Coordinates of C-alpha atoms and ligand atoms in Angstrom, one line a residue:
K152 CA 11.5 150.9 27.9
A153 CA 12.0 149.6 24.4
K154 CA 14.7 152.1 23.8
E155 CA 16.5 151.0 27.0
L156 CA 16.2 147.4 26.0
G157 CA 17.5 148.1 22.6
G158 CA 20.4 150.0 24.1
N159 CA 21.2 147.1 26.3
N160 CA 20.9 144.6 23.5
H161 CA 23.2 146.7 21.4
R162 CA 25.9 146.9 24.1
F163 CA 25.6 143.2 24.9
F164 CA 26.0 142.3 21.2
D165 CA 29.1 144.6 20.9
D166 CA 30.7 143.0 24.0
T167 CA 30.2 139.5 22.7
M168 CA 31.7 140.4 19.3
N169 CA 34.7 141.9 21.0
E170 CA 35.1 138.9 23.2
L171 CA 35.1 136.6 20.2
V172 CA 37.6 138.7 18.4
I173 CA 39.8 139.0 21.4
K174 CA 39.6 135.3 22.0
K175 CA 40.8 134.4 18.5
D176 CA 43.4 137.1 18.6
Q177 CA 44.6 136.0 22.0
I178 CA 44.7 132.3 20.9
E179 CA 46.7 133.3 17.8
R180 CA 49.2 135.3 19.9
M181 CA 49.5 132.6 22.5
M182 CA 50.0 130.0 19.7
R183 CA 53.0 131.9 18.3
L184 CA 54.5 132.1 21.8
A185 CA 53.7 128.4 22.4
L186 CA 55.7 127.4 19.3
E187 CA 58.7 129.4 20.7
R188 CA 58.2 127.9 24.2
N189 CA 57.6 124.3 23.0
E190 CA 54.2 124.1 24.6
F191 CA 52.9 121.7 22.0
N192 CA 53.3 118.0 22.5
V193 CA 51.9 114.8 21.1
H194 CA 49.6 112.2 22.5
Y195 CA 49.2 108.8 20.9
Q196 CA 46.1 106.6 20.5
P197 CA 46.5 102.9 19.7
Q198 CA 44.8 101.3 16.7
I199 CA 44.0 97.6 17.2
E200 CA 43.7 94.9 14.6
S201 CA 40.2 93.6 15.1
A202 CA 40.8 89.9 14.3
T203 CA 43.8 89.4 16.5
G204 CA 43.8 92.2 19.1
K205 CA 47.3 93.1 18.0
I206 CA 48.3 96.8 17.9
R207 CA 48.5 98.1 14.3
G208 CA 50.0 101.4 15.4
F209 CA 49.1 104.8 16.7
E210 CA 47.5 108.0 15.8
A211 CA 49.5 111.1 16.8
L212 CA 47.3 113.9 18.1
V213 CA 48.6 117.3 19.0
R214 CA 48.1 118.6 22.5
W215 CA 48.5 122.2 23.8
N216 CA 48.9 122.9 27.4
S217 CA 49.1 126.6 27.8
P218 CA 50.3 128.1 31.1
E219 CA 47.9 131.0 30.5
L220 CA 44.9 129.4 28.9
G221 CA 45.2 125.9 30.3
F222 CA 44.4 122.9 28.1
V223 CA 43.1 124.0 24.7
S224 CA 41.4 121.4 22.6
P225 CA 42.6 120.9 19.0
E226 CA 39.0 121.4 18.0
D227 CA 39.4 125.0 19.1
F228 CA 43.0 125.9 18.0
V229 CA 43.5 123.8 14.9
P230 CA 41.0 125.9 12.9
I231 CA 42.7 129.1 14.0
A232 CA 46.1 127.6 13.3
E233 CA 44.8 126.8 9.8
K234 CA 43.6 130.4 9.2
T235 CA 46.8 131.9 10.4
G236 CA 49.1 129.4 8.6
L237 CA 50.6 128.4 12.0
I238 CA 49.3 124.8 11.3
T239 CA 52.3 124.3 9.0
Q240 CA 54.8 124.5 11.9
I241 CA 52.5 122.5 14.2
D242 CA 51.9 119.7 11.8
E243 CA 55.7 119.5 11.1
L244 CA 56.6 119.3 14.7
V245 CA 54.0 116.7 15.4
M246 CA 55.2 114.6 12.4
Y247 CA 58.8 114.9 13.5
Q248 CA 58.0 113.9 17.1
A249 CA 55.7 111.1 16.1
C250 CA 58.3 109.6 13.6
L251 CA 61.0 109.9 16.2
K252 CA 58.8 108.1 18.8
N253 CA 57.7 105.4 16.4
V254 CA 61.3 104.5 15.5
E255 CA 62.1 104.3 19.2
L256 CA 59.0 102.2 20.0
Q257 CA 59.7 99.8 17.1
H258 CA 63.2 99.4 18.4
Q259 CA 62.2 99.0 22.0
F260 CA 59.4 96.5 21.4
D261 CA 60.8 94.9 18.3
Y262 CA 57.5 95.4 16.5
P263 CA 56.6 97.1 13.2
F264 CA 54.2 99.7 14.6
L265 CA 52.6 102.2 12.2
M266 CA 52.3 105.9 13.0
A267 CA 49.4 107.9 11.6
V268 CA 49.6 111.7 11.6
N269 CA 47.0 114.3 10.7
I270 CA 47.8 116.8 8.0
S271 CA 45.9 120.0 7.4
A272 CA 44.5 120.7 3.9
L273 CA 46.9 123.7 3.7
Q274 CA 50.0 121.4 3.5
L275 CA 48.8 119.6 0.4
G276 CA 48.7 123.0 -1.3
R277 CA 52.4 123.7 -0.5
A278 CA 55.0 122.9 -3.2
D279 CA 57.6 122.0 -0.6
F280 CA 55.5 119.7 1.5
V281 CA 56.8 116.4 0.0
D282 CA 60.4 117.6 0.5
K283 CA 59.6 118.5 4.2
V284 CA 58.2 115.0 4.7
Q285 CA 61.3 113.5 3.1
L286 CA 63.5 115.5 5.3
I287 CA 61.6 114.4 8.5
L288 CA 61.9 110.8 7.4
N289 CA 65.6 111.2 6.8
E290 CA 66.3 113.0 10.1
T291 CA 64.3 110.6 12.2
K292 CA 65.3 107.4 10.3
M293 CA 61.7 106.5 9.9
K294 CA 60.9 104.2 7.1
P295 CA 58.1 105.6 4.8
E296 CA 56.0 102.4 4.9
Y297 CA 55.4 103.0 8.6
L298 CA 54.1 106.5 8.1
E299 CA 50.4 107.0 7.4
I300 CA 49.2 110.5 6.6
E301 CA 45.5 111.2 7.5
I302 CA 43.7 113.7 5.3
T303 CA 40.1 115.0 5.6
E304 CA 37.6 115.3 2.9
S305 CA 37.6 119.1 2.9
I306 CA 41.0 118.9 1.3
L307 CA 39.5 117.3 -1.7
V308 CA 37.0 120.0 -2.2
E309 CA 39.4 122.9 -1.9
S310 CA 42.2 122.1 -4.3
F311 CA 41.5 118.7 -5.9
E312 CA 44.1 118.6 -8.7
S313 CA 47.2 119.7 -6.7
S314 CA 46.2 117.7 -3.7
I315 CA 46.0 114.5 -5.8
S316 CA 49.4 115.1 -7.3
I317 CA 51.0 115.7 -3.9
L318 CA 49.3 112.5 -2.6
R319 CA 50.6 110.5 -5.5
K320 CA 54.1 111.8 -4.7
L321 CA 53.8 110.8 -1.1
E322 CA 52.5 107.4 -2.2
S323 CA 55.4 106.9 -4.5
L324 CA 57.7 107.4 -1.5
G325 CA 55.9 104.4 0.1
I326 CA 53.9 106.5 2.6
K327 CA 50.3 105.3 3.3
I328 CA 47.4 107.7 2.9
A329 CA 44.3 107.5 5.1
Q330 CA 41.0 109.3 4.5
D331 CA 39.9 110.6 7.9
D332 CA 36.4 111.2 9.1
F333 CA 34.7 109.4 6.3
G334 CA 31.0 109.9 6.3
T335 CA 31.1 113.6 7.4
G336 CA 31.2 116.7 5.3
Y337 CA 31.4 116.4 1.6
S338 CA 31.7 112.6 1.4
S339 CA 31.7 111.2 -2.1
L340 CA 32.1 107.6 -3.1
N341 CA 33.8 108.9 -6.3
Y342 CA 36.8 110.0 -4.3
L343 CA 37.4 106.5 -3.1
N344 CA 38.4 105.5 -6.7
V345 CA 40.3 108.6 -7.6
L346 CA 42.4 109.1 -4.5
P347 CA 45.6 107.1 -3.9
I348 CA 44.4 106.0 -0.4
H349 CA 45.3 102.8 1.5
T350 CA 43.0 103.3 4.5
L351 CA 39.6 104.7 5.1
K352 CA 38.6 105.8 8.6
I353 CA 34.9 105.7 9.3
D354 CA 33.9 108.7 11.4
R355 CA 33.0 108.1 15.0
S356 CA 29.5 109.7 14.5
F357 CA 28.6 106.5 12.6
I358 CA 30.1 104.2 15.1
Q359 CA 28.5 105.8 18.0
N360 CA 25.0 105.5 16.6
M361 CA 25.3 102.0 15.3
T362 CA 24.3 99.9 18.2
S363 CA 21.0 101.7 18.5
A364 CA 20.1 102.3 14.9
T365 CA 19.7 99.6 12.3
A366 CA 20.3 102.0 9.4
E367 CA 23.8 102.7 10.7
K368 CA 24.6 99.1 11.0
T369 CA 23.6 98.5 7.3
I370 CA 25.6 101.5 6.2
I371 CA 28.8 100.6 8.0
E372 CA 28.7 97.0 7.0
S373 CA 28.2 98.1 3.3
I374 CA 31.0 100.7 3.5
I375 CA 33.4 98.0 4.9
N376 CA 32.5 95.6 2.0
L377 CA 32.8 98.3 -0.6
V378 CA 36.1 99.6 0.7
H379 CA 37.5 96.0 0.8
K380 CA 36.4 95.5 -2.8
L381 CA 38.4 98.6 -3.7
G382 CA 41.4 97.1 -2.0
H383 CA 41.7 99.4 1.0
D384 CA 41.8 98.8 4.7
V385 CA 39.1 100.2 7.1
V386 CA 39.6 101.7 10.5
A387 CA 36.6 102.4 12.7
E388 CA 37.1 105.6 14.9
G389 CA 35.5 106.3 18.2
V390 CA 34.9 102.7 19.4
E391 CA 33.7 103.1 22.9
T392 CA 31.9 99.8 23.8
K393 CA 32.5 96.1 23.6
E394 CA 29.3 95.7 21.6
Q395 CA 30.6 98.1 18.9
Y396 CA 33.9 96.2 18.8
I397 CA 32.2 92.8 18.5
L398 CA 30.0 94.0 15.6
L399 CA 32.9 95.6 13.8
K400 CA 34.9 92.5 14.1
E401 CA 32.0 90.4 12.8
W402 CA 31.8 92.7 9.8
N403 CA 35.5 92.3 9.1
C404 CA 36.4 95.9 9.9
D405 CA 40.2 95.6 9.8
F406 CA 41.2 98.0 12.6
V407 CA 39.5 99.7 15.5
Q408 CA 40.4 102.8 17.5
G409 CA 38.6 104.4 20.4
Y410 CA 38.2 104.9 24.2
Y411 CA 37.2 101.3 24.6
F412 CA 40.8 100.3 23.9
S413 CA 42.6 103.5 25.1
R414 CA 42.3 107.2 25.1
P415 CA 45.1 109.2 23.5
V416 CA 48.0 109.0 26.0
S417 CA 51.3 110.8 26.6
E418 CA 54.5 109.1 25.3
D419 CA 55.4 107.9 28.8
K420 CA 51.9 106.4 29.4
L421 CA 52.1 104.8 26.0
V422 CA 55.3 102.9 26.9
E423 CA 53.6 101.8 30.2
L424 CA 50.6 100.6 28.3
L425 CA 52.7 98.7 25.8
M426 CA 54.6 97.0 28.6
E427 CA 51.4 96.1 30.5
E428 CA 49.3 95.2 27.6
K429 CA 51.7 92.9 25.8
N430 CA 48.7 90.8 25.0
Y431 CA 47.7 93.4 22.5
K432 CA 50.4 92.1 20.2
N433 CA 50.6 88.5 21.4
Q434 CA 46.9 87.4 21.5
Ligands
C2E207 P1 40.7 113.2 14.2 O1 41.9 113.1 13.4 O2 39.4 112.6 13.7 O3 41.1 112.5 15.6 C1 40.2 111.7 16.4 C2 39.6 112.5 17.5 O4 38.7 111.7 18.2 C3 40.7 112.9 18.6 O5 40.3 114.1 19.1 C4 40.5 111.7 19.6 O6 40.9 112.1 20.9 C5 39.0 111.5 19.6 N1 38.6 110.2 20.0 C6 39.3 109.0 19.8 N2 38.6 108.0 20.3 C7 37.4 108.4 20.7 C8 36.3 107.8 21.4 O7 36.2 106.6 21.6 N3 35.3 108.7 21.7 C9 35.3 110.0 21.4 N4 34.3 110.8 21.8 N5 36.4 110.6 20.9 C10 37.5 109.8 20.5 P2 41.3 115.3 19.4 O8 42.6 114.8 19.8 O9 40.6 116.3 20.2 O10 41.5 115.9 17.9 C11 40.4 116.5 17.2 C12 40.8 116.8 15.8 O11 41.8 117.8 15.7 C13 41.3 115.6 15.0 O12 40.3 114.7 14.6 C14 42.0 116.2 13.9 O13 41.1 116.6 12.9 C15 42.6 117.5 14.6 N6 44.0 117.3 14.9 C16 44.5 116.7 16.0 N7 45.9 116.7 16.0 C17 46.2 117.3 14.8 C18 47.5 117.6 14.2 O14 48.6 117.3 14.7 N8 47.4 118.3 13.0 C19 46.2 118.6 12.4 N9 46.3 119.3 11.2 N10 45.1 118.3 13.0 C20 45.0 117.7 14.2
MG208 MG1 42.8 111.7 12.4
MG209 MG1 38.8 111.2 12.4
MG210 MG1 38.5 115.2 12.6

């Protein structure tokens, strides 16, 4: 009986392993195809200025709707795209689309919206990244001061020196740099002084716990004060309730982003939203 069980376990384990390998392999193959077939597109989530209710701008978030796999979450395919290097192409196409869209929206609504894009750690290790960004700005006629590049803390751990030098080059072009997901992973307050950042985004895990736990409240309020003293702006991510918004406003958090205001939406929905919700910018 034990032998039988062992046999079964062994087979079960093998199958699972195979499935995992096949899944990653399949996603990689499908991603290459998806790039050729233009299956990636961009959704946009508004960022709101807390004090006024005006729209600051948008975060561009990649979306992949595969005819074979259905909707695949960035949480699932971005890590694989990073391992295979495909993230370079994906990030570039998202930045291009997002800049193009922002120029169009600024024109249509006569408003200086900002566009934030996520950039993988890998890009900051590439010598030609700054040139690529410059090229995209030229081609889309996007002014650098309206582009914000979001980076995560893992970047800083992986290749600190070269990342800093690339960030400084981007900064000298007039581009804004945001530190994403602050409070997760290898957070260090030291980085806040070393990095040429303009904006710090507090991770949604903090925001989502804050109404229930007093400790989170204290931490968030202190982070906001500290970041302001360093001269940076603060964006709170993952704001889902009115209570969270009210508290963040009270604590002078500059900008808020989350489902309470809007989910990430397609470009068509975004235009509808901006037309309906003119109060966002007029309040
Ligand atoms: P992120 O940059 O921290 O983006 C915020 C994520 O939180 C998005 O998930 C967004 O849909 C989600 N979110 C926004 N508001 C709320 C809220 O109120 N509640 C909850 N529960 N979630 C909220 P998404 O779009 O699935 O993206 C996940 C991650 O994938 C992003 O985290 C980012 O790290 C990465 N990613 C997305 N697009 C790109 C891209 O174009 N390039 C790269 N390199 N990474 C990307
Ligand atoms: Mg982000
Ligand atoms: Mg984030
Ligand atoms: Mg993230």
